[in-house]
XYZ file of C-alpha atoms in Angstrom:
348
model
C -17.669 27.913 0.342
C -19.457 24.609 -0.147
C -19.153 20.849 -0.402
C -16.570 18.865 1.507
C -14.691 21.940 2.690
C -17.815 23.246 4.375
C -18.055 19.947 6.249
C -14.706 20.783 7.826
C -15.086 24.504 8.471
C -18.791 24.720 9.184
C -20.741 27.835 8.245
C -17.877 30.263 7.944
C -18.281 33.342 5.784
C -15.182 34.943 4.312
C -15.380 38.435 2.887
C -13.135 39.374 -0.007
C -11.130 41.659 2.284
C -11.957 39.879 5.533
C -9.086 37.659 6.595
C -9.453 38.918 10.196
C -13.173 38.211 10.062
C -12.530 34.661 8.913
C -9.956 33.979 11.624
C -12.045 35.520 14.382
C -15.102 33.631 13.188
C -13.179 30.390 13.398
C -11.931 31.215 16.891
C -15.352 32.347 18.094
C -17.014 29.164 16.882
C -14.288 26.959 18.342
C -13.590 25.284 15.036
C -10.431 23.167 15.243
C -8.005 23.950 12.475
C -6.441 20.580 13.192
C -9.394 19.081 11.332
C -8.000 20.711 8.208
C -4.575 19.237 8.937
C -6.151 15.797 9.235
C -8.425 16.146 6.236
C -5.579 17.099 3.926
C -2.994 14.879 5.655
C -0.541 17.703 6.346
C 2.566 16.370 8.085
C 5.065 19.217 7.528
C 5.024 22.977 7.647
C 5.041 25.281 5.833
C 2.513 23.582 3.573
C 0.297 25.187 0.938
C -2.578 23.178 -0.557
C -4.775 24.470 -3.367
C -8.373 23.279 -3.329
C -11.516 23.814 -5.357
C -13.630 25.938 -3.006
C -16.849 24.626 -4.543
C -16.094 20.965 -3.847
C -13.275 20.919 -1.308
C -11.299 18.612 -3.570
C -7.537 18.964 -3.698
C -6.198 20.624 -6.828
C -2.544 20.576 -5.793
C -0.864 19.443 -2.570
C 2.501 21.095 -3.114
C 1.534 24.721 -3.534
C 4.946 25.940 -2.395
C 6.564 24.197 -5.361
C 3.911 25.650 -7.651
C 4.753 29.179 -6.554
C 8.451 28.498 -7.018
C 8.084 26.834 -10.413
C 5.269 28.943 -11.855
C 5.463 32.402 -10.234
C 3.552 33.985 -13.120
C 0.640 31.529 -12.796
C 0.937 30.402 -16.403
C -0.187 26.859 -15.504
C -3.117 27.978 -13.319
C -5.239 26.283 -11.918
C -2.430 23.785 -11.371
C -4.655 20.721 -11.513
C -3.198 17.195 -11.527
C -1.923 15.818 -14.817
C -1.520 12.185 -15.884
C 1.710 10.528 -14.802
C 2.604 9.802 -18.423
C 2.442 13.513 -19.237
C 4.425 14.669 -16.205
C 7.185 12.071 -16.633
C 7.496 12.469 -20.398
C 11.088 12.710 -21.570
C 14.378 10.814 -21.421
C 15.248 8.606 -18.452
C 18.650 7.350 -17.324
C 20.172 4.027 -16.353
C 23.199 4.056 -14.071
C 25.452 2.885 -16.930
C 24.743 6.146 -18.758
C 22.263 4.695 -21.239
C 19.065 6.630 -21.870
C 15.569 5.487 -22.747
C 12.292 7.252 -23.353
C 9.703 7.389 -20.604
C 7.292 5.574 -22.934
C 9.199 2.415 -21.953
C 7.311 2.527 -18.643
C 3.956 2.047 -20.358
C 2.199 -1.205 -19.485
C 4.265 -1.758 -16.319
C 3.621 -1.219 -12.661
C 5.848 1.658 -11.613
C 7.293 2.581 -8.242
C 8.041 6.307 -8.156
C 10.842 6.549 -5.611
C 11.585 9.897 -3.960
C 14.874 9.550 -2.122
C 18.317 11.046 -1.483
C 21.767 9.835 -0.486
C 22.035 12.273 2.454
C 18.969 10.667 4.099
C 19.851 7.581 6.239
C 16.316 6.059 6.131
C 16.462 6.412 2.341
C 19.710 4.468 2.100
C 18.298 1.734 4.355
C 15.157 1.457 2.244
C 17.145 1.405 -0.988
C 19.040 -1.695 0.137
C 15.752 -3.516 0.797
C 14.152 -2.152 -2.353
C 16.967 -3.449 -4.568
C 16.211 -6.980 -3.369
C 12.462 -6.492 -3.756
C 12.949 -5.203 -7.286
C 15.049 -8.242 -8.149
C 12.467 -10.682 -6.749
C 9.582 -9.039 -8.550
C 11.436 -9.017 -11.878
C 12.530 -12.641 -11.446
C 8.900 -13.578 -10.841
C 8.099 -12.274 -14.326
C 6.186 -9.199 -13.234
C 6.280 -6.060 -15.373
C 7.673 -3.623 -12.862
C 9.977 -0.624 -12.997
C 11.161 1.877 -10.428
C 11.703 5.530 -11.249
C 14.164 7.344 -8.985
C 13.312 11.004 -8.395
C 16.330 12.455 -6.623
C 16.320 14.938 -3.768
C 20.121 14.925 -3.628
C 21.970 18.172 -3.103
C 24.420 17.794 -5.959
C 24.806 15.846 -9.171
C 27.840 14.042 -7.747
C 25.762 12.782 -4.824
C 23.031 11.762 -7.246
C 25.476 9.787 -9.368
C 27.017 8.068 -6.353
C 23.606 7.070 -4.987
C 22.160 6.094 -8.369
C 25.127 3.789 -9.012
C 23.614 1.453 -6.385
C 20.260 1.263 -8.170
C 19.313 -1.192 -10.949
C 16.350 0.860 -12.173
C 15.840 4.161 -14.019
C 15.955 7.807 -12.944
C 14.873 11.247 -14.015
C 18.099 13.063 -14.991
C 19.320 15.155 -12.084
C 19.743 18.186 -14.348
C 16.018 18.065 -15.197
C 14.973 19.885 -12.055
C 11.685 21.006 -13.569
C 10.518 17.447 -14.204
C 11.643 16.304 -10.756
C 9.710 19.201 -9.239
C 6.578 18.396 -11.278
C 6.638 14.808 -9.995
C 6.956 16.082 -6.431
C 3.996 18.343 -7.049
C 1.939 15.594 -8.679
C 2.133 13.383 -5.591
C 2.332 16.072 -2.923
C 5.578 14.724 -1.507
C 6.172 16.038 2.021
C 9.050 13.821 3.085
C 11.501 11.157 1.981
C 11.842 8.285 1.461
C 8.508 7.934 -0.297
C 7.577 5.155 -2.718
C 4.388 5.643 -4.746
C 3.241 2.468 -6.528
C 1.288 2.926 -9.776
C -0.689 0.437 -11.826
C -0.062 -0.138 -15.515
C -2.359 2.804 -16.365
C -0.438 5.215 -14.153
C -3.058 5.350 -11.400
C -1.939 5.221 -7.758
C -2.251 1.839 -6.050
C -0.625 2.930 -2.801
C 1.310 5.860 -1.408
C 2.689 3.576 1.290
C 5.142 1.631 -0.846
C 7.848 2.073 1.786
C 5.720 0.341 4.423
C 4.648 -2.403 2.018
C 8.202 -3.212 0.954
C 9.386 -3.447 4.553
C 6.400 -5.569 5.619
C 6.506 -7.901 2.614
C 10.168 -8.660 1.968
C 9.254 -11.694 -0.158
C 6.962 -9.507 -2.301
C 4.148 -12.058 -2.130
C 1.512 -9.316 -2.062
C 2.905 -7.177 -4.892
C 1.607 -4.718 -6.165
C 0.453 -4.038 -2.627
C -3.153 -2.972 -2.933
C -4.113 -1.276 0.361
C -5.742 -3.368 3.079
C -8.677 -1.857 4.962
C -7.218 -2.975 8.307
C -3.514 -3.286 9.111
C -1.687 -5.045 11.893
C 0.345 -2.394 13.685
C 4.074 -3.011 13.261
C 7.341 -1.138 13.703
C 7.473 -0.399 9.979
C 3.954 1.002 9.568
C 3.674 2.804 12.927
C 4.804 5.965 11.135
C 1.301 6.107 9.650
C -0.049 6.956 13.092
C 1.282 10.463 12.467
C -0.667 10.917 9.228
C -4.071 11.529 10.794
C -6.606 9.993 13.162
C -6.233 6.210 13.499
C -8.579 3.674 15.008
C -6.465 1.161 16.929
C -7.979 -1.942 18.506
C -5.563 -3.355 21.077
C -5.886 -7.104 21.661
C -4.170 -9.824 23.673
C -1.826 -11.376 21.108
C -1.196 -14.348 23.412
C -4.709 -15.492 22.608
C -4.338 -17.480 19.366
C -6.391 -16.015 16.562
C -7.512 -12.906 18.430
C -5.659 -10.517 16.116
C -7.232 -12.091 13.039
C -10.673 -12.107 14.672
C -10.231 -8.427 15.518
C -9.356 -7.643 11.890
C -12.470 -9.469 10.699
C -14.578 -7.522 13.187
C -13.282 -4.133 12.046
C -12.933 -4.809 8.326
C -16.583 -4.351 7.195
C -16.730 -1.013 9.008
C -13.397 0.105 7.551
C -14.480 -0.945 4.049
C -17.731 0.988 4.416
C -15.922 4.181 5.481
C -13.278 3.839 2.748
C -15.915 3.243 0.047
C -17.989 6.216 1.205
C -15.090 8.645 0.905
C -13.717 7.068 -2.249
C -17.076 7.765 -3.915
C -16.483 11.431 -3.047
C -12.908 11.158 -4.372
C -11.576 11.889 -0.893
C -9.202 10.055 1.409
C -10.838 8.236 4.301
C -10.702 10.270 7.540
C -9.476 7.271 9.560
C -6.852 4.564 9.221
C -7.629 1.241 10.891
C -5.215 -0.927 12.892
C -5.159 -3.951 15.148
C -2.340 -3.976 17.732
C -1.079 -7.026 19.601
C 1.363 -7.151 22.489
C 4.987 -6.290 21.761
C 7.577 -3.696 22.712
C 6.380 -1.187 20.129
C 2.769 -1.481 21.278
C 3.838 -1.178 24.908
C 5.717 2.007 24.046
C 2.666 3.383 22.243
C 0.443 2.643 25.240
C 2.936 4.327 27.557
C 3.320 7.378 25.307
C -0.438 7.854 24.966
C -1.123 6.879 28.602
C -3.651 4.194 27.694
C -5.013 1.648 30.178
C -3.597 -1.877 30.019
C -6.949 -3.429 29.176
C -7.357 -5.780 26.230
C -9.402 -5.542 24.166
C -9.239 -1.759 24.113
C -10.807 0.326 21.365
C -9.187 3.700 20.705
C -8.878 6.491 18.184
C -5.483 8.187 18.347
C -4.945 11.592 16.760
C -1.242 12.205 17.235
C -1.139 15.572 15.447
C -3.846 16.913 17.763
C -2.298 15.089 20.730
C -5.756 13.681 21.446
C -7.166 10.249 22.154
C -10.616 8.724 22.383
C -10.983 5.528 24.421
C -13.711 2.879 24.563
C -12.851 0.522 27.439
C -15.518 -2.199 27.526
C -15.363 -5.913 28.249
C -16.519 -6.954 24.776
C -15.949 -5.176 21.466
C -18.789 -5.778 19.002
C -19.313 -4.481 15.456
C -22.118 -2.291 16.786
C -19.812 -0.713 19.368
C -17.096 -0.062 16.789
C -19.528 1.423 14.275
C -21.116 3.702 16.876
C -17.663 4.776 18.112
C -16.539 5.662 14.581
C -19.803 7.437 13.744
C -19.649 9.517 16.915
C -16.035 10.462 16.214
C -16.800 11.566 12.664
C -19.772 13.564 13.953
C -17.604 15.291 16.610
C -19.673 13.775 19.401
C -16.724 12.321 21.329
C -14.831 14.264 23.954
C -11.062 13.982 23.446
C -8.590 13.231 26.197
C -5.094 14.705 25.978
C -2.138 12.554 25.015
């Protein structure tokens, strides 16, 4: 085992018949399996992720769907395919008209995984309809592709009747499943935004739509540092997050905090992007509001501001740097020590 995966597991030897050896070796060395959860952004179980053991790179995030759809292993090694290949085939409009998936070429595409039985999905759909209209009226080449997780075709038809965009036919379960596999969908609603070449711009389309109702920042390229809000707080559950708490009553402090963190965030993001890996930290600035107060209470953080923290909700762990002044050097050392496992966690 080598490469990025070794960075997570350490020097663990696995014999061909030695599952017990591998597990006991992990336990004996005190290796936290939660690091694997964080590295591969696992948010639901059961979850099966296929990786290249030589590099640690993800081959397929939705291994359970692979086993269901390809039990004979005919498509092994189940590597990612281009969006244009996976989506190829007829698409529907809600008036019954069909068009070929090639009509999506040259446009930004939002791949929308949703279902009528899911209340957050229905709420997002109402907002998304307005966003879609604004983007189209602004002259942008944009289309949304609905990939249904409804439980019946009747439910699909009822839900799709509210949507002005296109959908994969409900009867084409294989294509819907392949799209789920392609993007490793673990929950709905999920909106994946693609550029005109079919490459992912952001997996957080839901958050972007809710935070930018006027669509001024479309197509929503990710920001290195986000201001923590009600709509993006869900991302705190996706892995370790650096959160710098500031006094929002001090004019300009939130923006100054973003500027302080941003070069460090950009450096970390670029480093892992060069390895074709997701960054191991998300970066936030949090002001003072009810949501932030609730987060402080839940994680039992001191009331100090500024307060530099790393919150790992899945591990129920926190790391706190309570100093009078937060400098770039302090932030960089804090991040470096966390990534090197030099910080001692406190329980949440």
